[in-house]
């Protein structure tokens, strides 16, 4: 007898197209008290699939989760090349806003890397219940983060295998598994990269009223700021996960990080219908 | 998850059928009820309009109740309201008591689509959504056909009161059947939801502001449903005018059946097509233009025309004006997003009911003013073409 036979359906897994954006839904079959949706935003070159481990985790923990692919990325409608080259941060912010509108209630915004700075910018205008920034790029208040010159504007940005492995991965991934990961990557707009991590994206922290959590990986080899540095800007909570790289959602530290975030979210957003845990008097 | 949630789908579809059948019995049995109560036929038949108008109100106010108590619990309440209406009507000794029965059904009549959508949407895979909502919408014509087939013989056997009482069994079985599975499908209720605030209806209308893409669909729902009633309700009188008394038998026996049957079969076929090949939105656009064609043809009905041509046009009208509702509800669900299924479908239901309530009297007025059906049908054609065009423009964006 397998668990699947005993309880064949615990999670609902649906695909949606919302204003030409692909949104992967994963949520518990029977809704829990945790009704605030988590909206997950991937980083550069990635897609909704970057959350494929965390979505079932958070859904099993009770949260309805929605991972979007930004315009021109995996599963979403393609953008013609000229427009794609000239995309800006505000285009991605509009993507988040349109999916948040569709969700119908202020979500928890969870952004990774480039998705993190898009989330910070979006949170200025999009009503949100909480924000979790995972190995996130910071705003201009941190200064310039990306080393080297900006990418050339005449072609989409796509990392080589060696670059992707070096920048994003900490775990020693088997070649076959890494190839699968690499095949899922899509080109990134140089227009967006030119304003992210280069000290050109201002975020008005005063406009962000909800709780913020900054998460970093101790072994992150990309250029994103340390979580404590980012947390200072938003007066936020933070932690750094040992033995975790930049794409920590896909690595062996994945579930440990997710557990921490889940506990933080429950602490901030509450389980108000649960009984309090008490200690015996004796 | 690619399964179809058959249990809640069939239960909610039959709930819709039970409520519709009860409402239509007022119209079907009106020639027998009216003399007993000392009123005109039309006084009784008009109570159906009362049910629809109250239904539109209930569609707007029910979403908070659905969030608080669950969709299946509200479906039970709909069956209880249906049973109450049938009981009150069967003992009615005056038009006032009969109206009370109509009121008791009307207060929940518009809740069928929002409550069932709230249950079905999360359990339905996107690739099955159009099919599932099209099947759910069969409940309306099914109720109409059951009413048309079963009520006349019941009246002949035992009188109109028996016709109401016999349906009580259907409603009671539905209450029992839904009660058995209610707890399975009503989990995740929001026990803190305030059901008495005005924010419910305001939130519903607010969808039009928040979701610009829903506006053309809202207009189409209003116009298409109005057109549906113009086709369905006036076909008999129009054909009697065209063909004389011979037209009455033709219209009621063939043309109306072609309209209804085409509406049912098209719902299922279009649901499958929309899930697999052509998006529901473009199918709704195509239906709008075909509805326009059908209205233009209907404007020209003449005694020299062969019957088969009129039957084909009635089938076309049924396939479009009646067959569109499943796709429209699936689109309201899709656009409403995961947390506002009840609100989006409540909005859709209210607009459909208001469309029926507004366009039918205007069509009737047009017939009187222009002394015929041609110009009113041309006006219907203009409205359906315009709303299909708006839908097309909205879809292209």
Coordinates of N, CA and C in Angstrom, one line a residue, chain B residues 45-156:
Chain B
X45 N -47.6 33.8 -14.8 CA -46.3 33.6 -15.6 C -45.3 34.7 -15.2
X46 N -45.8 35.9 -14.9 CA -44.8 37.0 -14.6 C -44.0 36.7 -13.3
X47 N -44.5 35.8 -12.5 CA -43.8 35.5 -11.3 C -42.4 34.9 -11.6
X48 N -42.3 34.3 -12.8 CA -40.9 33.8 -13.2 C -40.0 35.0 -13.2
X49 N -40.5 36.1 -13.7 CA -39.6 37.3 -13.8 C -39.2 37.8 -12.4
X50 N -40.1 37.6 -11.4 CA -39.8 38.0 -10.0 C -38.7 37.1 -9.5
X51 N -38.8 35.8 -9.9 CA -37.7 34.9 -9.5 C -36.4 35.3 -10.0
X52 N -36.4 35.7 -11.3 CA -35.1 36.1 -12.0 C -34.6 37.4 -11.4
X53 N -35.4 38.4 -11.1 CA -35.0 39.6 -10.6 C -34.4 39.5 -9.2
X54 N -35.1 38.7 -8.4 CA -34.6 38.4 -7.0 C -33.3 37.6 -7.1
X55 N -33.3 36.7 -8.2 CA -32.1 35.9 -8.4 C -30.9 36.8 -8.7
X56 N -31.1 37.8 -9.5 CA -29.9 38.7 -9.8 C -29.4 39.4 -8.5
X57 N -30.3 39.8 -7.6 CA -29.9 40.4 -6.3 C -29.2 39.3 -5.5
X58 N -29.7 38.1 -5.5 CA -29.0 37.1 -4.6 C -27.6 36.7 -5.2
X59 N -27.5 36.8 -6.5 CA -26.2 36.5 -7.1 C -25.1 37.5 -6.6
X60 N -25.6 38.7 -6.3 CA -24.7 39.8 -5.9 C -24.4 39.8 -4.4
X61 N -25.3 39.2 -3.7 CA -25.1 39.3 -2.2 C -24.6 38.0 -1.6
X62 N -24.7 36.9 -2.4 CA -24.4 35.6 -1.8 C -22.9 35.3 -1.6
X63 N -21.9 35.9 -2.4 CA -20.5 35.5 -2.2 C -20.0 35.4 -0.8
X64 N -20.2 36.4 0.1 CA -19.7 36.3 1.5 C -20.3 35.1 2.2
X65 N -21.6 34.8 1.9 CA -22.2 33.6 2.5 C -21.5 32.3 2.1
X66 N -21.1 32.3 0.8 CA -20.4 31.1 0.3 C -19.1 31.0 0.9
X67 N -18.3 32.1 1.1 CA -17.0 32.0 1.8 C -17.2 31.6 3.2
X68 N -18.2 32.0 3.8 CA -18.4 31.7 5.3 C -18.9 30.3 5.5
X69 N -19.9 29.9 4.7 CA -20.5 28.6 5.0 C -20.1 27.4 4.0
X70 N -19.6 27.8 2.9 CA -19.2 26.8 1.9 C -20.2 26.7 0.8
X71 N -19.7 26.3 -0.4 CA -20.6 26.2 -1.6 C -21.6 25.1 -1.5
X72 N -21.3 24.0 -0.9 CA -22.2 22.9 -0.9 C -23.3 23.2 0.1
X73 N -23.0 23.9 1.2 CA -24.0 24.3 2.2 C -25.0 25.2 1.6
X74 N -24.5 26.1 0.8 CA -25.4 27.1 0.1 C -26.3 26.3 -0.9
X75 N -25.7 25.3 -1.6 CA -26.5 24.4 -2.5 C -27.6 23.8 -1.7
X76 N -27.4 23.3 -0.5 CA -28.4 22.7 0.3 C -29.5 23.8 0.5
X77 N -29.0 25.0 0.9 CA -30.0 26.1 1.1 C -30.8 26.4 -0.1
X78 N -30.2 26.3 -1.3 CA -31.0 26.5 -2.6 C -32.1 25.4 -2.7
X79 N -31.7 24.2 -2.4 CA -32.7 23.1 -2.5 C -33.8 23.3 -1.4
X80 N -33.4 23.8 -0.2 CA -34.5 24.1 0.8 C -35.4 25.2 0.3
X81 N -34.8 26.2 -0.3 CA -35.6 27.3 -0.9 C -36.6 26.8 -2.0
X82 N -36.0 25.9 -2.8 CA -36.9 25.3 -3.8 C -38.0 24.5 -3.2
X83 N -37.7 23.7 -2.2 CA -38.7 22.9 -1.5 C -39.8 23.8 -0.9
X84 N -39.3 24.9 -0.3 CA -40.2 25.9 0.3 C -41.2 26.5 -0.7
X85 N -40.6 26.8 -1.9 CA -41.4 27.4 -2.9 C -42.4 26.4 -3.4
X86 N -42.0 25.1 -3.6 CA -42.9 24.1 -4.1 C -44.1 23.9 -3.1
X87 N -43.7 23.9 -1.8 CA -44.7 23.6 -0.8 C -45.7 24.8 -0.7
X88 N -45.2 26.0 -0.7 CA -46.1 27.2 -0.6 C -47.0 27.2 -1.8
X89 N -46.3 27.0 -3.0 CA -47.1 27.1 -4.2 C -48.2 26.1 -4.3
X90 N -47.9 24.9 -3.8 CA -48.9 23.8 -3.9 C -50.1 24.1 -3.0
X91 N -50.0 24.9 -2.0 CA -51.1 25.2 -1.1 C -51.6 26.6 -1.3
X92 N -51.2 27.3 -2.4 CA -51.6 28.7 -2.6 C -53.1 28.8 -2.9
X93 N -53.7 29.7 -2.2 CA -55.1 30.0 -2.4 C -55.3 31.4 -3.0
X94 N -54.2 32.1 -3.2 CA -54.3 33.4 -3.8 C -53.0 33.7 -4.5
X95 N -53.0 34.7 -5.4 CA -51.8 35.1 -6.1 C -50.7 35.6 -5.1
X96 N -51.2 36.2 -4.0 CA -50.2 36.7 -3.0 C -49.4 35.5 -2.4
X97 N -50.1 34.4 -2.1 CA -49.3 33.3 -1.5 C -48.4 32.7 -2.5
X98 N -48.9 32.6 -3.8 CA -48.1 32.1 -4.9 C -46.8 33.0 -5.0
X99 N -47.0 34.3 -4.9 CA -45.9 35.2 -5.1 C -44.9 35.0 -3.9
X100 N -45.4 34.7 -2.7 CA -44.6 34.4 -1.6 C -43.7 33.2 -1.9
X101 N -44.3 32.2 -2.5 CA -43.5 31.0 -3.0 C -42.4 31.4 -3.9
X102 N -42.8 32.2 -4.9 CA -41.8 32.7 -5.9 C -40.6 33.5 -5.2
X103 N -41.0 34.3 -4.2 CA -40.0 35.0 -3.5 C -39.0 34.1 -2.7
X104 N -39.6 33.0 -2.1 CA -38.8 32.1 -1.4 C -37.7 31.4 -2.3
X105 N -38.1 31.2 -3.5 CA -37.1 30.6 -4.4 C -36.2 31.6 -4.9
X106 N -36.7 32.8 -5.2 CA -35.9 33.9 -5.8 C -34.8 34.3 -5.0
X107 N -35.0 34.3 -3.6 CA -33.9 34.8 -2.8 C -32.6 34.0 -2.9
X108 N -32.7 32.8 -3.4 CA -31.5 32.0 -3.6 C -31.3 31.5 -5.0
X109 N -32.2 31.9 -5.9 CA -32.1 31.4 -7.3 C -30.8 31.7 -8.0
X110 N -30.3 33.0 -7.7 CA -29.1 33.4 -8.4 C -27.8 32.9 -7.7
X111 N -28.0 32.1 -6.7 CA -26.8 31.6 -5.9 C -26.3 30.3 -6.5
X112 N -27.0 29.7 -7.4 CA -26.6 28.4 -7.9 C -25.2 28.4 -8.6
X113 N -25.1 29.4 -9.5 CA -23.8 29.4 -10.2 C -22.6 29.8 -9.3
X114 N -22.7 30.9 -8.5 CA -21.6 31.2 -7.6 C -21.2 30.1 -6.6
X115 N -22.2 29.4 -6.0 CA -21.9 28.4 -5.0 C -21.3 27.2 -5.7
X116 N -21.8 26.8 -6.8 CA -21.3 25.6 -7.5 C -19.9 25.9 -8.0
X117 N -19.7 27.1 -8.6 CA -18.4 27.5 -9.1 C -17.3 27.5 -8.0
X118 N -17.7 28.0 -6.9 CA -16.8 28.1 -5.7 C -16.3 26.7 -5.4
X119 N -17.2 25.7 -5.5 CA -16.8 24.3 -5.2 C -16.0 23.7 -6.3
X120 N -16.5 23.9 -7.6 CA -15.9 23.2 -8.7 C -14.5 23.8 -9.2
X121 N -14.4 25.1 -9.1 CA -13.2 25.7 -9.7 C -11.9 25.2 -9.1
X122 N -11.8 25.1 -7.8 CA -10.5 24.6 -7.3 C -10.2 23.1 -7.6
X123 N -11.3 22.4 -7.9 CA -11.1 20.9 -8.1 C -11.0 20.6 -9.6
X124 N -11.1 21.6 -10.5 CA -11.1 21.4 -11.9 C -9.7 21.8 -12.5
X125 N -9.1 20.9 -13.3 CA -7.9 21.3 -14.0 C -8.3 22.3 -15.1
X126 N -7.3 23.2 -15.4 CA -7.5 24.2 -16.4 C -8.0 23.6 -17.7
X127 N -7.4 22.5 -18.0 CA -7.7 21.9 -19.3 C -9.1 21.2 -19.4
X128 N -9.8 21.2 -18.3 CA -11.2 20.7 -18.2 C -12.2 21.7 -17.8
X129 N -11.7 23.0 -17.6 CA -12.6 24.0 -17.0 C -13.8 24.3 -17.9
X130 N -13.6 24.5 -19.2 CA -14.8 24.8 -20.0 C -15.8 23.7 -20.1
X131 N -15.3 22.5 -20.2 CA -16.2 21.3 -20.2 C -17.0 21.2 -18.9
X132 N -16.3 21.3 -17.8 CA -17.0 21.2 -16.5 C -18.1 22.3 -16.3
X133 N -17.7 23.5 -16.7 CA -18.7 24.6 -16.5 C -19.9 24.5 -17.5
X134 N -19.5 23.9 -18.7 CA -20.6 23.7 -19.7 C -21.6 22.7 -19.2
X135 N -21.0 21.6 -18.7 CA -21.9 20.5 -18.1 C -22.7 21.1 -17.0
X136 N -22.1 21.8 -16.1 CA -22.9 22.4 -15.0 C -24.0 23.3 -15.5
X137 N -23.8 24.0 -16.6 CA -24.8 24.9 -17.1 C -26.0 24.1 -17.8
X138 N -25.8 22.8 -18.1 CA -26.9 22.1 -18.6 C -28.1 22.0 -17.7
X139 N -27.8 22.2 -16.4 CA -28.9 22.2 -15.4 C -30.0 23.1 -15.8
X140 N -29.7 24.3 -16.4 CA -30.8 25.2 -16.7 C -31.8 24.7 -17.8
X141 N -31.2 24.3 -19.0 CA -32.2 23.8 -20.0 C -32.8 22.4 -19.6
X142 N -32.0 21.6 -18.8 CA -32.5 20.4 -18.3 C -33.7 20.6 -17.4
X143 N -33.6 21.6 -16.6 CA -34.8 21.9 -15.7 C -35.9 22.4 -16.6
X144 N -35.6 23.2 -17.6 CA -36.7 23.6 -18.5 C -37.4 22.5 -19.3
X145 N -36.5 21.6 -19.7 CA -37.1 20.4 -20.5 C -37.9 19.5 -19.6
X146 N -37.3 19.2 -18.4 CA -38.0 18.4 -17.4 C -39.4 19.0 -17.1
X147 N -39.4 20.3 -16.9 CA -40.6 21.0 -16.6 C -41.6 20.9 -17.7
X148 N -41.1 21.0 -18.9 CA -42.0 20.9 -20.1 C -42.5 19.5 -20.3
X149 N -41.7 18.5 -20.0 CA -42.1 17.1 -20.2 C -43.0 16.6 -19.1
X150 N -42.6 16.9 -17.9 CA -43.3 16.2 -16.7 C -44.4 17.0 -16.2
X151 N -44.4 18.3 -16.2 CA -45.4 19.1 -15.6 C -46.8 18.9 -16.3
X152 N -46.9 19.0 -17.6 CA -48.2 18.8 -18.2 C -48.9 17.5 -17.9
X153 N -48.2 16.3 -18.0 CA -48.9 15.1 -17.6 C -49.3 15.0 -16.1
X154 N -48.4 15.6 -15.2 CA -48.7 15.6 -13.8 C -50.0 16.5 -13.6
X155 N -50.1 17.6 -14.3 CA -51.3 18.4 -14.2 C -52.5 17.6 -14.6
X156 N -52.4 16.9 -15.7 CA -53.5 16.1 -16.2 C -53.9 15.0 -15.3

